[in-house]
N, CA, C, O and CB atoms as a CASP TS submission, in Angstrom:
PFRMAT TS
TARGET T0000
AUTHOR 0000-0000-0000
METHOD Language model
MODEL 1
PARENT N/A
ATOM      1  N   MET     1     -17.824 -21.231 -98.121  1.00  0.00           N
ATOM      2  CA  MET     1     -18.647 -21.065 -96.689  1.00  0.00           C
ATOM      3  C   MET     1     -19.049 -20.065 -97.981  1.00  0.00           C
ATOM      4  O   MET     1     -18.188 -19.446 -98.607  1.00  0.00           O
ATOM      5  CB  MET     1     -17.939 -20.557 -94.737  1.00  0.00           C
ATOM      6  N   LEU     2     -20.633 -19.993 -98.314  1.00  0.00           N
ATOM      7  CA  LEU     2     -21.033 -18.423 -97.906  1.00  0.00           C
ATOM      8  C   LEU     2     -22.375 -17.766 -97.363  1.00  0.00           C
ATOM      9  O   LEU     2     -23.446 -18.288 -97.053  1.00  0.00           O
ATOM     10  CB  LEU     2     -20.876 -17.695 -99.042  1.00  0.00           C
ATOM     11  N   LEU     3     -21.938 -16.399 -97.355  1.00  0.00           N
ATOM     12  CA  LEU     3     -22.545 -15.992 -96.213  1.00  0.00           C
ATOM     13  C   LEU     3     -24.252 -15.072 -96.595  1.00  0.00           C
ATOM     14  O   LEU     3     -24.371 -14.026 -97.233  1.00  0.00           O
ATOM     15  CB  LEU     3     -21.263 -14.986 -95.438  1.00  0.00           C
ATOM     16  N   THR     4     -25.446 -15.958 -95.911  1.00  0.00           N
ATOM     17  CA  THR     4     -26.610 -15.336 -96.548  1.00  0.00           C
ATOM     18  C   THR     4     -27.603 -14.503 -95.137  1.00  0.00           C
ATOM     19  O   THR     4     -27.122 -13.909 -94.172  1.00  0.00           O
ATOM     20  CB  THR     4     -27.556 -16.759 -97.468  1.00  0.00           C
ATOM     21  N   SER     5     -28.227 -14.598 -95.273  1.00  0.00           N
ATOM     22  CA  SER     5     -28.718 -12.845 -95.038  1.00  0.00           C
ATOM     23  C   SER     5     -29.100 -13.842 -93.721  1.00  0.00           C
ATOM     24  O   SER     5     -29.057 -13.127 -92.720  1.00  0.00           O
ATOM     25  CB  SER     5     -30.272 -11.635 -96.292  1.00  0.00           C
ATOM     26  N   THR     6     -29.543 -15.562 -93.268  1.00  0.00           N
ATOM     27  CA  THR     6     -29.585 -16.266 -91.924  1.00  0.00           C
ATOM     28  C   THR     6     -28.146 -16.478 -91.018  1.00  0.00           C
ATOM     29  O   THR     6     -27.925 -16.556 -89.810  1.00  0.00           O
ATOM     30  CB  THR     6     -30.182 -17.701 -92.247  1.00  0.00           C
ATOM     31  N   GLY     7     -27.425 -16.521 -92.042  1.00  0.00           N
ATOM     32  CA  GLY     7     -25.894 -16.868 -91.503  1.00  0.00           C
ATOM     33  C   GLY     7     -25.439 -17.181 -92.475  1.00  0.00           C
ATOM     34  O   GLY     7     -25.565 -16.619 -93.563  1.00  0.00           O
ATOM     35  N   THR     8     -24.679 -18.381 -92.153  1.00  0.00           N
ATOM     36  CA  THR     8     -23.586 -18.911 -93.199  1.00  0.00           C
ATOM     37  C   THR     8     -24.067 -20.722 -93.880  1.00  0.00           C
ATOM     38  O   THR     8     -24.702 -21.575 -93.260  1.00  0.00           O
ATOM     39  CB  THR     8     -21.812 -18.960 -92.123  1.00  0.00           C
ATOM     40  N   ILE     9     -23.390 -20.847 -95.568  1.00  0.00           N
ATOM     41  CA  ILE     9     -24.173 -22.020 -96.236  1.00  0.00           C
ATOM     42  C   ILE     9     -22.817 -22.668 -96.980  1.00  0.00           C
ATOM     43  O   ILE     9     -22.057 -21.939 -97.617  1.00  0.00           O
ATOM     44  CB  ILE     9     -25.609 -21.469 -97.436  1.00  0.00           C
ATOM     45  N   SER    10     -22.563 -24.271 -96.823  1.00  0.00           N
ATOM     46  CA  SER    10     -21.028 -24.735 -97.719  1.00  0.00           C
ATOM     47  C   SER    10     -21.360 -24.527 -98.637  1.00  0.00           C
ATOM     48  O   SER    10     -22.467 -24.013 -98.796  1.00  0.00           O
ATOM     49  CB  SER    10     -20.333 -26.105 -97.827  1.00  0.00           C
ATOM     50  N   ARG    11     -20.563 -24.829 -99.641  1.00  0.00           N
ATOM     51  CA  ARG    11     -21.408 -24.265-100.964  1.00  0.00           C
ATOM     52  C   ARG    11     -21.825 -25.420-102.106  1.00  0.00           C
ATOM     53  O   ARG    11     -22.382 -25.254-103.191  1.00  0.00           O
ATOM     54  CB  ARG    11     -20.397 -23.080-101.803  1.00  0.00           C
ATOM     55  N   SER    12     -21.167 -27.133-101.214  1.00  0.00           N
ATOM     56  CA  SER    12     -21.996 -27.891-101.411  1.00  0.00           C
ATOM     57  C   SER    12     -23.920 -27.823-100.905  1.00  0.00           C
ATOM     58  O   SER    12     -24.923 -28.439-101.265  1.00  0.00           O
ATOM     59  CB  SER    12     -21.211 -28.824-100.914  1.00  0.00           C
ATOM     60  N   GLN    13     -23.646 -26.791 -99.977  1.00  0.00           N
ATOM     61  CA  GLN    13     -25.180 -27.615 -99.587  1.00  0.00           C
ATOM     62  C   GLN    13     -26.245 -26.706-100.372  1.00  0.00           C
ATOM     63  O   GLN    13     -27.401 -27.034-100.639  1.00  0.00           O
ATOM     64  CB  GLN    13     -25.647 -27.631 -97.617  1.00  0.00           C
ATOM     65  N   HIS    14     -25.344 -24.983-100.816  1.00  0.00           N
ATOM     66  CA  HIS    14     -25.914 -24.099-101.860  1.00  0.00           C
ATOM     67  C   HIS    14     -26.136 -24.487-102.956  1.00  0.00           C
ATOM     68  O   HIS    14     -27.025 -23.999-103.655  1.00  0.00           O
ATOM     69  CB  HIS    14     -25.316 -23.157-102.103  1.00  0.00           C
ATOM     70  N   GLN    15     -25.065 -25.827-103.474  1.00  0.00           N
ATOM     71  CA  GLN    15     -25.403 -27.158-104.842  1.00  0.00           C
ATOM     72  C   GLN    15     -26.468 -27.460-105.119  1.00  0.00           C
ATOM     73  O   GLN    15     -27.026 -27.101-106.156  1.00  0.00           O
ATOM     74  CB  GLN    15     -24.993 -28.546-104.702  1.00  0.00           C
ATOM     75  N   GLU    16     -27.133 -28.423-103.957  1.00  0.00           N
ATOM     76  CA  GLU    16     -28.175 -28.888-103.504  1.00  0.00           C
ATOM     77  C   GLU    16     -28.552 -28.030-103.652  1.00  0.00           C
ATOM     78  O   GLU    16     -28.073 -27.414-104.604  1.00  0.00           O
ATOM     79  CB  GLU    16     -28.377 -29.428-102.544  1.00  0.00           C
ATOM     80  N   GLU    17     -29.414 -27.503-103.031  1.00  0.00           N
ATOM     81  CA  GLU    17     -30.406 -26.745-102.853  1.00  0.00           C
ATOM     82  C   GLU    17     -30.938 -26.207-104.211  1.00  0.00           C
ATOM     83  O   GLU    17     -32.042 -26.290-104.748  1.00  0.00           O
ATOM     84  CB  GLU    17     -30.025 -25.765-101.941  1.00  0.00           C
ATOM     85  N   SER    18     -29.480 -25.484-104.666  1.00  0.00           N
ATOM     86  CA  SER    18     -30.098 -24.983-105.808  1.00  0.00           C
ATOM     87  C   SER    18     -30.118 -26.131-107.460  1.00  0.00           C
ATOM     88  O   SER    18     -30.428 -25.788-108.601  1.00  0.00           O
ATOM     89  CB  SER    18     -29.192 -23.498-105.982  1.00  0.00           C
ATOM     90  N   ALA    19     -29.782 -27.145-107.086  1.00  0.00           N
ATOM     91  CA  ALA    19     -29.893 -28.554-108.070  1.00  0.00           C
ATOM     92  C   ALA    19     -31.537 -28.700-107.677  1.00  0.00           C
ATOM     93  O   ALA    19     -32.303 -29.281-108.445  1.00  0.00           O
ATOM     94  CB  ALA    19     -28.661 -30.244-107.501  1.00  0.00           C
ATOM     95  N   LEU    20     -31.846 -28.298-106.808  1.00  0.00           N
ATOM     96  CA  LEU    20     -33.341 -29.108-106.103  1.00  0.00           C
ATOM     97  C   LEU    20     -34.185 -28.294-106.795  1.00  0.00           C
ATOM     98  O   LEU    20     -34.847 -28.876-107.655  1.00  0.00           O
ATOM     99  CB  LEU    20     -33.725 -29.059-104.221  1.00  0.00           C
ATOM    100  N   LEU    21     -34.430 -26.673-106.635  1.00  0.00           N
ATOM    101  CA  LEU    21     -34.837 -25.955-107.134  1.00  0.00           C
ATOM    102  C   LEU    21     -34.612 -25.929-108.621  1.00  0.00           C
ATOM    103  O   LEU    21     -35.191 -25.010-109.200  1.00  0.00           O
ATOM    104  CB  LEU    21     -34.576 -25.142-106.512  1.00  0.00           C
ATOM    105  N   LEU    22     -33.866 -26.773-109.389  1.00  0.00           N
ATOM    106  CA  LEU    22     -33.931 -25.948-110.554  1.00  0.00           C
ATOM    107  C   LEU    22     -34.677 -27.544-111.383  1.00  0.00           C
ATOM    108  O   LEU    22     -35.172 -27.499-112.510  1.00  0.00           O
ATOM    109  CB  LEU    22     -32.081 -25.091-111.185  1.00  0.00           C
ATOM    110  N   ARG    23     -34.607 -28.800-110.569  1.00  0.00           N
ATOM    111  CA  ARG    23     -35.247 -29.956-111.015  1.00  0.00           C
ATOM    112  C   ARG    23     -37.050 -29.429-110.813  1.00  0.00           C
ATOM    113  O   ARG    23     -38.045 -29.694-111.486  1.00  0.00           O
ATOM    114  CB  ARG    23     -34.638 -31.441-109.965  1.00  0.00           C
ATOM    115  N   LYS    24     -36.825 -28.473-109.400  1.00  0.00           N
ATOM    116  CA  LYS    24     -39.181 -28.289-109.604  1.00  0.00           C
ATOM    117  C   LYS    24     -38.686 -27.405-110.267  1.00  0.00           C
ATOM    118  O   LYS    24     -37.918 -27.094-109.356  1.00  0.00           O
ATOM    119  CB  LYS    24     -40.822 -27.694-108.094  1.00  0.00           C
ATOM    120  N   ILE    25     -38.517 -26.947-110.781  1.00  0.00           N
ATOM    121  CA  ILE    25     -38.746 -25.653-111.952  1.00  0.00           C
ATOM    122  C   ILE    25     -39.009 -26.541-113.104  1.00  0.00           C
ATOM    123  O   ILE    25     -40.133 -26.425-113.591  1.00  0.00           O
ATOM    124  CB  ILE    25     -37.260 -24.463-112.311  1.00  0.00           C
ATOM    125  N   GLU    26     -38.116 -27.507-113.708  1.00  0.00           N
ATOM    126  CA  GLU    26     -37.923 -28.459-114.865  1.00  0.00           C
ATOM    127  C   GLU    26     -39.907 -29.032-114.543  1.00  0.00           C
ATOM    128  O   GLU    26     -40.822 -28.826-115.339  1.00  0.00           O
ATOM    129  CB  GLU    26     -36.176 -29.991-114.530  1.00  0.00           C
ATOM    130  N   GLU    27     -40.022 -29.692-113.264  1.00  0.00           N
ATOM    131  CA  GLU    27     -40.862 -30.336-112.982  1.00  0.00           C
ATOM    132  C   GLU    27     -42.559 -29.267-113.581  1.00  0.00           C
ATOM    133  O   GLU    27     -43.653 -29.643-114.001  1.00  0.00           O
ATOM    134  CB  GLU    27     -40.469 -30.707-111.337  1.00  0.00           C
ATOM    135  N   LEU    28     -42.044 -28.072-113.350  1.00  0.00           N
ATOM    136  CA  LEU    28     -43.792 -26.893-113.069  1.00  0.00           C
ATOM    137  C   LEU    28     -43.921 -26.846-114.691  1.00  0.00           C
ATOM    138  O   LEU    28     -45.032 -26.953-115.211  1.00  0.00           O
ATOM    139  CB  LEU    28     -43.593 -24.575-112.074  1.00  0.00           C
ATOM    140  N   ASN    29     -42.726 -26.681-115.477  1.00  0.00           N
ATOM    141  CA  ASN    29     -42.908 -26.372-117.032  1.00  0.00           C
ATOM    142  C   ASN    29     -43.278 -27.653-117.163  1.00  0.00           C
ATOM    143  O   ASN    29     -44.499 -27.785-117.091  1.00  0.00           O
ATOM    144  CB  ASN    29     -41.627 -25.824-118.046  1.00  0.00           C
ATOM    145  N   GLY    30     -42.493 -28.956-117.381  1.00  0.00           N
ATOM    146  CA  GLY    30     -43.875 -29.657-117.806  1.00  0.00           C
ATOM    147  C   GLY    30     -44.862 -29.391-117.618  1.00  0.00           C
ATOM    148  O   GLY    30     -45.747 -29.095-118.421  1.00  0.00           O
ATOM    149  N   ASN    31     -44.901 -29.496-115.635  1.00  0.00           N
ATOM    150  CA  ASN    31     -46.942 -29.459-115.568  1.00  0.00           C
ATOM    151  C   ASN    31     -47.440 -28.899-116.570  1.00  0.00           C
ATOM    152  O   ASN    31     -48.328 -29.324-117.309  1.00  0.00           O
ATOM    153  CB  ASN    31     -47.789 -28.530-114.332  1.00  0.00           C
ATOM    154  N   THR    32     -46.411 -27.142-116.648  1.00  0.00           N
ATOM    155  CA  THR    32     -47.402 -25.940-117.755  1.00  0.00           C
ATOM    156  C   THR    32     -48.194 -27.068-118.542  1.00  0.00           C
ATOM    157  O   THR    32     -49.329 -27.541-118.481  1.00  0.00           O
ATOM    158  CB  THR    32     -46.258 -24.703-119.163  1.00  0.00           C
ATOM    159  N   ALA    33     -46.800 -27.319-119.486  1.00  0.00           N
ATOM    160  CA  ALA    33     -46.914 -28.000-120.632  1.00  0.00           C
ATOM    161  C   ALA    33     -47.640 -28.861-121.350  1.00  0.00           C
ATOM    162  O   ALA    33     -47.749 -28.977-122.571  1.00  0.00           O
ATOM    163  CB  ALA    33     -46.297 -28.358-120.664  1.00  0.00           C
ATOM    164  N   ARG    34     -48.441 -29.835-119.900  1.00  0.00           N
ATOM    165  CA  ARG    34     -48.892 -30.641-120.522  1.00  0.00           C
ATOM    166  C   ARG    34     -50.881 -29.902-120.301  1.00  0.00           C
ATOM    167  O   ARG    34     -51.879 -30.198-120.958  1.00  0.00           O
ATOM    168  CB  ARG    34     -48.237 -32.277-119.866  1.00  0.00           C
ATOM    169  N   LEU    35     -50.707 -28.791-118.967  1.00  0.00           N
ATOM    170  CA  LEU    35     -51.730 -28.043-119.295  1.00  0.00           C
ATOM    171  C   LEU    35     -52.295 -27.397-120.257  1.00  0.00           C
ATOM    172  O   LEU    35     -53.456 -27.266-120.646  1.00  0.00           O
ATOM    173  CB  LEU    35     -51.711 -27.501-118.823  1.00  0.00           C
ATOM    174  N   ILE    36     -51.189 -26.978-120.606  1.00  0.00           N
ATOM    175  CA  ILE    36     -51.356 -26.030-121.964  1.00  0.00           C
ATOM    176  C   ILE    36     -52.564 -26.971-123.064  1.00  0.00           C
ATOM    177  O   ILE    36     -53.598 -26.788-123.706  1.00  0.00           O
ATOM    178  CB  ILE    36     -49.446 -25.831-122.900  1.00  0.00           C
ATOM    179  N   ALA    37     -51.496 -28.125-122.692  1.00  0.00           N
ATOM    180  CA  ALA    37     -51.673 -29.042-124.562  1.00  0.00           C
ATOM    181  C   ALA    37     -53.370 -29.644-123.726  1.00  0.00           C
ATOM    182  O   ALA    37     -53.990 -30.068-124.701  1.00  0.00           O
ATOM    183  CB  ALA    37     -49.753 -31.174-125.232  1.00  0.00           C
ATOM    184  N   GLU    38     -53.979 -29.775-122.893  1.00  0.00           N
ATOM    185  CA  GLU    38     -54.829 -30.453-122.336  1.00  0.00           C
ATOM    186  C   GLU    38     -56.235 -29.057-122.669  1.00  0.00           C
ATOM    187  O   GLU    38     -57.386 -29.151-123.094  1.00  0.00           O
ATOM    188  CB  GLU    38     -54.230 -30.972-120.592  1.00  0.00           C
ATOM    189  N   ALA    39     -55.336 -27.794-122.190  1.00  0.00           N
ATOM    190  CA  ALA    39     -56.524 -26.795-122.190  1.00  0.00           C
ATOM    191  C   ALA    39     -56.759 -26.791-124.427  1.00  0.00           C
ATOM    192  O   ALA    39     -57.800 -26.666-125.072  1.00  0.00           O
ATOM    193  CB  ALA    39     -55.769 -24.681-121.114  1.00  0.00           C
ATOM    194  N   VAL    40     -55.873 -26.908-124.736  1.00  0.00           N
ATOM    195  CA  VAL    40     -56.512 -26.570-126.490  1.00  0.00           C
ATOM    196  C   VAL    40     -57.048 -27.574-126.262  1.00  0.00           C
ATOM    197  O   VAL    40     -58.253 -27.365-126.402  1.00  0.00           O
ATOM    198  CB  VAL    40     -55.603 -26.467-128.090  1.00  0.00           C
ATOM    199  N   LYS    41     -56.822 -28.861-125.904  1.00  0.00           N
ATOM    200  CA  LYS    41     -57.838 -30.368-126.888  1.00  0.00           C
ATOM    201  C   LYS    41     -59.163 -30.222-126.158  1.00  0.00           C
ATOM    202  O   LYS    41     -60.088 -30.961-126.495  1.00  0.00           O
ATOM    203  CB  LYS    41     -57.142 -32.495-126.593  1.00  0.00           C
ATOM    204  N   LEU    42     -59.451 -28.721-124.519  1.00  0.00           N
ATOM    205  CA  LEU    42     -61.104 -28.314-124.303  1.00  0.00           C
ATOM    206  C   LEU    42     -61.362 -28.188-125.381  1.00  0.00           C
ATOM    207  O   LEU    42     -61.902 -28.949-126.185  1.00  0.00           O
ATOM    208  CB  LEU    42     -61.633 -27.079-123.538  1.00  0.00           C
ATOM    209  N   ILE    43     -60.667 -26.377-125.528  1.00  0.00           N
ATOM    210  CA  ILE    43     -60.970 -26.032-126.505  1.00  0.00           C
ATOM    211  C   ILE    43     -61.693 -25.948-127.633  1.00  0.00           C
ATOM    212  O   ILE    43     -62.606 -25.222-128.027  1.00  0.00           O
ATOM    213  CB  ILE    43     -60.573 -26.094-126.580  1.00  0.00           C
ATOM    214  N   GLN    44     -60.679 -27.449-128.350  1.00  0.00           N
ATOM    215  CA  GLN    44     -61.860 -28.205-130.022  1.00  0.00           C
ATOM    216  C   GLN    44     -62.788 -28.735-128.995  1.00  0.00           C
ATOM    217  O   GLN    44     -63.951 -28.478-129.307  1.00  0.00           O
ATOM    218  CB  GLN    44     -61.061 -29.959-131.482  1.00  0.00           C
ATOM    219  N   GLU    45     -62.693 -29.310-128.008  1.00  0.00           N
ATOM    220  CA  GLU    45     -64.091 -30.636-128.502  1.00  0.00           C
ATOM    221  C   GLU    45     -64.973 -29.099-128.022  1.00  0.00           C
ATOM    222  O   GLU    45     -66.013 -28.997-128.673  1.00  0.00           O
ATOM    223  CB  GLU    45     -64.481 -32.864-127.108  1.00  0.00           C
ATOM    224  N   SER    46     -64.744 -27.893-127.007  1.00  0.00           N
ATOM    225  CA  SER    46     -65.715 -26.980-126.141  1.00  0.00           C
ATOM    226  C   SER    46     -66.426 -26.423-128.079  1.00  0.00           C
ATOM    227  O   SER    46     -67.594 -26.103-128.302  1.00  0.00           O
ATOM    228  CB  SER    46     -64.570 -25.308-124.666  1.00  0.00           C
ATOM    229  N   LYS    47     -65.577 -26.465-128.872  1.00  0.00           N
ATOM    230  CA  LYS    47     -66.305 -25.628-130.197  1.00  0.00           C
ATOM    231  C   LYS    47     -66.751 -27.034-131.186  1.00  0.00           C
ATOM    232  O   LYS    47     -66.996 -26.625-132.321  1.00  0.00           O
ATOM    233  CB  LYS    47     -64.909 -24.318-131.229  1.00  0.00           C
ATOM    234  N   GLN    48     -66.837 -27.788-131.135  1.00  0.00           N
ATOM    235  CA  GLN    48     -67.407 -28.759-131.427  1.00  0.00           C
ATOM    236  C   GLN    48     -68.454 -29.426-130.833  1.00  0.00           C
ATOM    237  O   GLN    48     -69.135 -30.244-131.451  1.00  0.00           O
ATOM    238  CB  GLN    48     -66.715 -29.327-131.544  1.00  0.00           C
ATOM    239  N   LEU    49     -68.695 -29.041-129.290  1.00  0.00           N
ATOM    240  CA  LEU    49     -70.549 -29.026-129.153  1.00  0.00           C
ATOM    241  C   LEU    49     -71.124 -28.006-129.070  1.00  0.00           C
ATOM    242  O   LEU    49     -72.350 -28.075-129.157  1.00  0.00           O
ATOM    243  CB  LEU    49     -71.211 -29.614-128.024  1.00  0.00           C
ATOM    244  N   SER    50     -70.360 -26.372-128.827  1.00  0.00           N
ATOM    245  CA  SER    50     -70.735 -25.604-129.257  1.00  0.00           C
ATOM    246  C   SER    50     -71.265 -26.115-130.596  1.00  0.00           C
ATOM    247  O   SER    50     -72.137 -26.929-130.291  1.00  0.00           O
ATOM    248  CB  SER    50     -69.934 -24.731-129.127  1.00  0.00           C
ATOM    249  N   ALA    51     -71.194 -26.061-131.634  1.00  0.00           N
ATOM    250  CA  ALA    51     -71.718 -26.628-133.057  1.00  0.00           C
ATOM    251  C   ALA    51     -73.152 -27.571-132.909  1.00  0.00           C
ATOM    252  O   ALA    51     -74.301 -27.397-133.316  1.00  0.00           O
ATOM    253  CB  ALA    51     -70.408 -27.674-133.761  1.00  0.00           C
ATOM    254  N   ARG    52     -72.685 -28.335-132.352  1.00  0.00           N
ATOM    255  CA  ARG    52     -73.479 -29.547-132.208  1.00  0.00           C
ATOM    256  C   ARG    52     -74.421 -28.855-131.684  1.00  0.00           C
ATOM    257  O   ARG    52     -75.346 -28.924-132.493  1.00  0.00           O
ATOM    258  CB  ARG    52     -72.991 -30.773-131.424  1.00  0.00           C
ATOM    259  N   VAL    53     -74.843 -28.020-130.518  1.00  0.00           N
ATOM    260  CA  VAL    53     -75.563 -27.688-129.718  1.00  0.00           C
ATOM    261  C   VAL    53     -76.627 -26.754-130.794  1.00  0.00           C
ATOM    262  O   VAL    53     -77.803 -26.875-131.135  1.00  0.00           O
ATOM    263  CB  VAL    53     -74.754 -27.056-128.495  1.00  0.00           C
ATOM    264  N   LYS    54     -75.663 -25.900-131.069  1.00  0.00           N
ATOM    265  CA  LYS    54     -76.342 -25.181-132.363  1.00  0.00           C
ATOM    266  C   LYS    54     -77.209 -25.402-133.122  1.00  0.00           C
ATOM    267  O   LYS    54     -78.351 -24.951-133.205  1.00  0.00           O
ATOM    268  CB  LYS    54     -75.774 -25.007-133.138  1.00  0.00           C
ATOM    269  N   SER    55     -76.353 -26.523-134.030  1.00  0.00           N
ATOM    270  CA  SER    55     -77.023 -27.300-134.715  1.00  0.00           C
ATOM    271  C   SER    55     -78.648 -28.070-134.289  1.00  0.00           C
ATOM    272  O   SER    55     -79.744 -28.083-134.849  1.00  0.00           O
ATOM    273  CB  SER    55     -76.026 -28.139-134.899  1.00  0.00           C
ATOM    274  N   LEU    56     -78.165 -28.594-133.156  1.00  0.00           N
ATOM    275  CA  LEU    56     -79.799 -28.950-132.645  1.00  0.00           C
ATOM    276  C   LEU    56     -81.071 -27.530-132.722  1.00  0.00           C
ATOM    277  O   LEU    56     -82.295 -27.489-132.851  1.00  0.00           O
ATOM    278  CB  LEU    56     -79.633 -29.469-130.698  1.00  0.00           C
ATOM    279  N   HIS    57     -79.855 -26.393-132.543  1.00  0.00           N
ATOM    280  CA  HIS    57     -81.449 -25.935-132.352  1.00  0.00           C
ATOM    281  C   HIS    57     -82.275 -24.951-133.691  1.00  0.00           C
ATOM    282  O   HIS    57     -83.417 -24.525-133.861  1.00  0.00           O
ATOM    283  CB  HIS    57     -81.442 -24.872-130.825  1.00  0.00           C
ATOM    284  N   ASP    58     -80.760 -24.888-134.594  1.00  0.00           N
ATOM    285  CA  ASP    58     -81.142 -24.013-135.735  1.00  0.00           C
ATOM    286  C   ASP    58     -81.046 -25.857-137.295  1.00  0.00           C
ATOM    287  O   ASP    58     -80.007 -26.112-137.903  1.00  0.00           O
ATOM    288  CB  ASP    58     -79.389 -22.108-135.901  1.00  0.00           C
ATOM    289  N   PRO    59     -82.057 -26.490-137.432  1.00  0.00           N
ATOM    290  CA  PRO    59     -82.244 -27.075-138.457  1.00  0.00           C
ATOM    291  C   PRO    59     -81.623 -26.732-140.020  1.00  0.00           C
ATOM    292  O   PRO    59     -81.406 -27.517-140.943  1.00  0.00           O
ATOM    293  CB  PRO    59     -83.425 -27.051-138.369  1.00  0.00           C
ATOM    294  N   GLN    60     -81.376 -24.903-139.934  1.00  0.00           N
ATOM    295  CA  GLN    60     -80.720 -24.953-140.960  1.00  0.00           C
ATOM    296  C   GLN    60     -79.175 -25.036-141.573  1.00  0.00           C
ATOM    297  O   GLN    60     -78.720 -25.158-142.710  1.00  0.00           O
ATOM    298  CB  GLN    60     -81.151 -24.247-141.226  1.00  0.00           C
ATOM    299  N   SER    61     -78.641 -24.917-140.338  1.00  0.00           N
ATOM    300  CA  SER    61     -77.089 -24.956-139.768  1.00  0.00           C
ATOM    301  C   SER    61     -76.532 -26.307-139.355  1.00  0.00           C
ATOM    302  O   SER    61     -75.591 -26.327-138.561  1.00  0.00           O
ATOM    303  CB  SER    61     -76.948 -24.059-138.459  1.00  0.00           C
ATOM    304  N   LYS    62     -76.939 -27.213-139.737  1.00  0.00           N
ATOM    305  CA  LYS    62     -77.148 -28.642-139.000  1.00  0.00           C
ATOM    306  C   LYS    62     -75.941 -28.686-140.286  1.00  0.00           C
ATOM    307  O   LYS    62     -74.918 -28.748-139.606  1.00  0.00           O
ATOM    308  CB  LYS    62     -79.010 -29.791-138.896  1.00  0.00           C
ATOM    309  N   GLU    63     -75.600 -28.689-141.364  1.00  0.00           N
ATOM    310  CA  GLU    63     -74.253 -28.633-142.646  1.00  0.00           C
ATOM    311  C   GLU    63     -73.245 -28.242-142.130  1.00  0.00           C
ATOM    312  O   GLU    63     -72.202 -28.845-141.878  1.00  0.00           O
ATOM    313  CB  GLU    63     -74.343 -27.654-143.928  1.00  0.00           C
ATOM    314  N   GLU    64     -73.802 -26.305-141.809  1.00  0.00           N
ATOM    315  CA  GLU    64     -72.526 -26.133-141.270  1.00  0.00           C
ATOM    316  C   GLU    64     -72.111 -26.150-140.102  1.00  0.00           C
ATOM    317  O   GLU    64     -71.570 -25.072-139.857  1.00  0.00           O
ATOM    318  CB  GLU    64     -72.148 -25.287-141.541  1.00  0.00           C
ATOM    319  N   ALA    65     -72.079 -27.226-138.761  1.00  0.00           N
ATOM    320  CA  ALA    65     -72.169 -27.407-138.413  1.00  0.00           C
ATOM    321  C   ALA    65     -71.152 -28.824-138.456  1.00  0.00           C
ATOM    322  O   ALA    65     -70.036 -29.015-137.974  1.00  0.00           O
ATOM    323  CB  ALA    65     -73.062 -26.947-138.372  1.00  0.00           C
ATOM    324  N   GLY    66     -71.799 -29.455-139.023  1.00  0.00           N
ATOM    325  CA  GLY    66     -70.815 -30.146-139.799  1.00  0.00           C
ATOM    326  C   GLY    66     -69.490 -30.031-140.415  1.00  0.00           C
ATOM    327  O   GLY    66     -68.535 -30.488-139.788  1.00  0.00           O
ATOM    328  N   ARG    67     -69.347 -29.616-141.279  1.00  0.00           N
ATOM    329  CA  ARG    67     -68.501 -28.828-142.017  1.00  0.00           C
ATOM    330  C   ARG    67     -67.004 -28.556-140.949  1.00  0.00           C
ATOM    331  O   ARG    67     -65.836 -28.945-140.976  1.00  0.00           O
ATOM    332  CB  ARG    67     -69.437 -27.357-142.460  1.00  0.00           C
ATOM    333  N   ASP    68     -68.017 -27.475-139.866  1.00  0.00           N
ATOM    334  CA  ASP    68     -66.758 -26.738-139.030  1.00  0.00           C
ATOM    335  C   ASP    68     -66.591 -27.337-137.564  1.00  0.00           C
ATOM    336  O   ASP    68     -66.188 -26.758-136.555  1.00  0.00           O
ATOM    337  CB  ASP    68     -67.055 -25.001-138.836  1.00  0.00           C
ATOM    338  N   THR    69     -66.999 -28.620-137.718  1.00  0.00           N
ATOM    339  CA  THR    69     -67.157 -29.864-137.414  1.00  0.00           C
ATOM    340  C   THR    69     -65.385 -30.609-137.676  1.00  0.00           C
ATOM    341  O   THR    69     -64.476 -30.869-136.888  1.00  0.00           O
ATOM    342  CB  THR    69     -68.526 -30.457-138.452  1.00  0.00           C
ATOM    343  N   ASN    70     -65.515 -30.725-138.944  1.00  0.00           N
ATOM    344  CA  ASN    70     -64.662 -31.469-140.077  1.00  0.00           C
ATOM    345  C   ASN    70     -63.183 -30.074-139.825  1.00  0.00           C
ATOM    346  O   ASN    70     -62.022 -30.473-139.911  1.00  0.00           O
ATOM    347  CB  ASN    70     -65.791 -31.545-142.193  1.00  0.00           C
ATOM    348  N   LYS    71     -63.360 -29.105-139.639  1.00  0.00           N
ATOM    349  CA  LYS    71     -62.058 -28.564-140.251  1.00  0.00           C
ATOM    350  C   LYS    71     -61.149 -28.570-139.005  1.00  0.00           C
ATOM    351  O   LYS    71     -59.918 -28.543-139.014  1.00  0.00           O
ATOM    352  CB  LYS    71     -62.200 -26.982-140.980  1.00  0.00           C
ATOM    353  N   LEU    72     -62.320 -28.630-137.460  1.00  0.00           N
ATOM    354  CA  LEU    72     -61.532 -28.493-136.173  1.00  0.00           C
ATOM    355  C   LEU    72     -61.034 -30.317-136.079  1.00  0.00           C
ATOM    356  O   LEU    72     -60.587 -30.622-134.973  1.00  0.00           O
ATOM    357  CB  LEU    72     -62.730 -27.759-134.615  1.00  0.00           C
ATOM    358  N   GLY    73     -61.055 -30.774-136.491  1.00  0.00           N
ATOM    359  CA  GLY    73     -60.441 -32.359-136.508  1.00  0.00           C
ATOM    360  C   GLY    73     -59.123 -32.493-137.163  1.00  0.00           C
ATOM    361  O   GLY    73     -58.578 -33.595-137.236  1.00  0.00           O
TER
END
């Protein structure tokens, strides 16, 4: 038995709760990694779109935008 601020719980219940929390933490870590990877992709796409928009507004920069886009890929 373990003593807590709200009373006592069995050691097995404590272990089950700890295991559940660890699984939830692992799930959150995986979700966080996926979100970061997606953010990196979105940032790259944003840079490519910005270069395209810039090239549409500034005809002289079309060649530069093409080179910048190729560097990102």
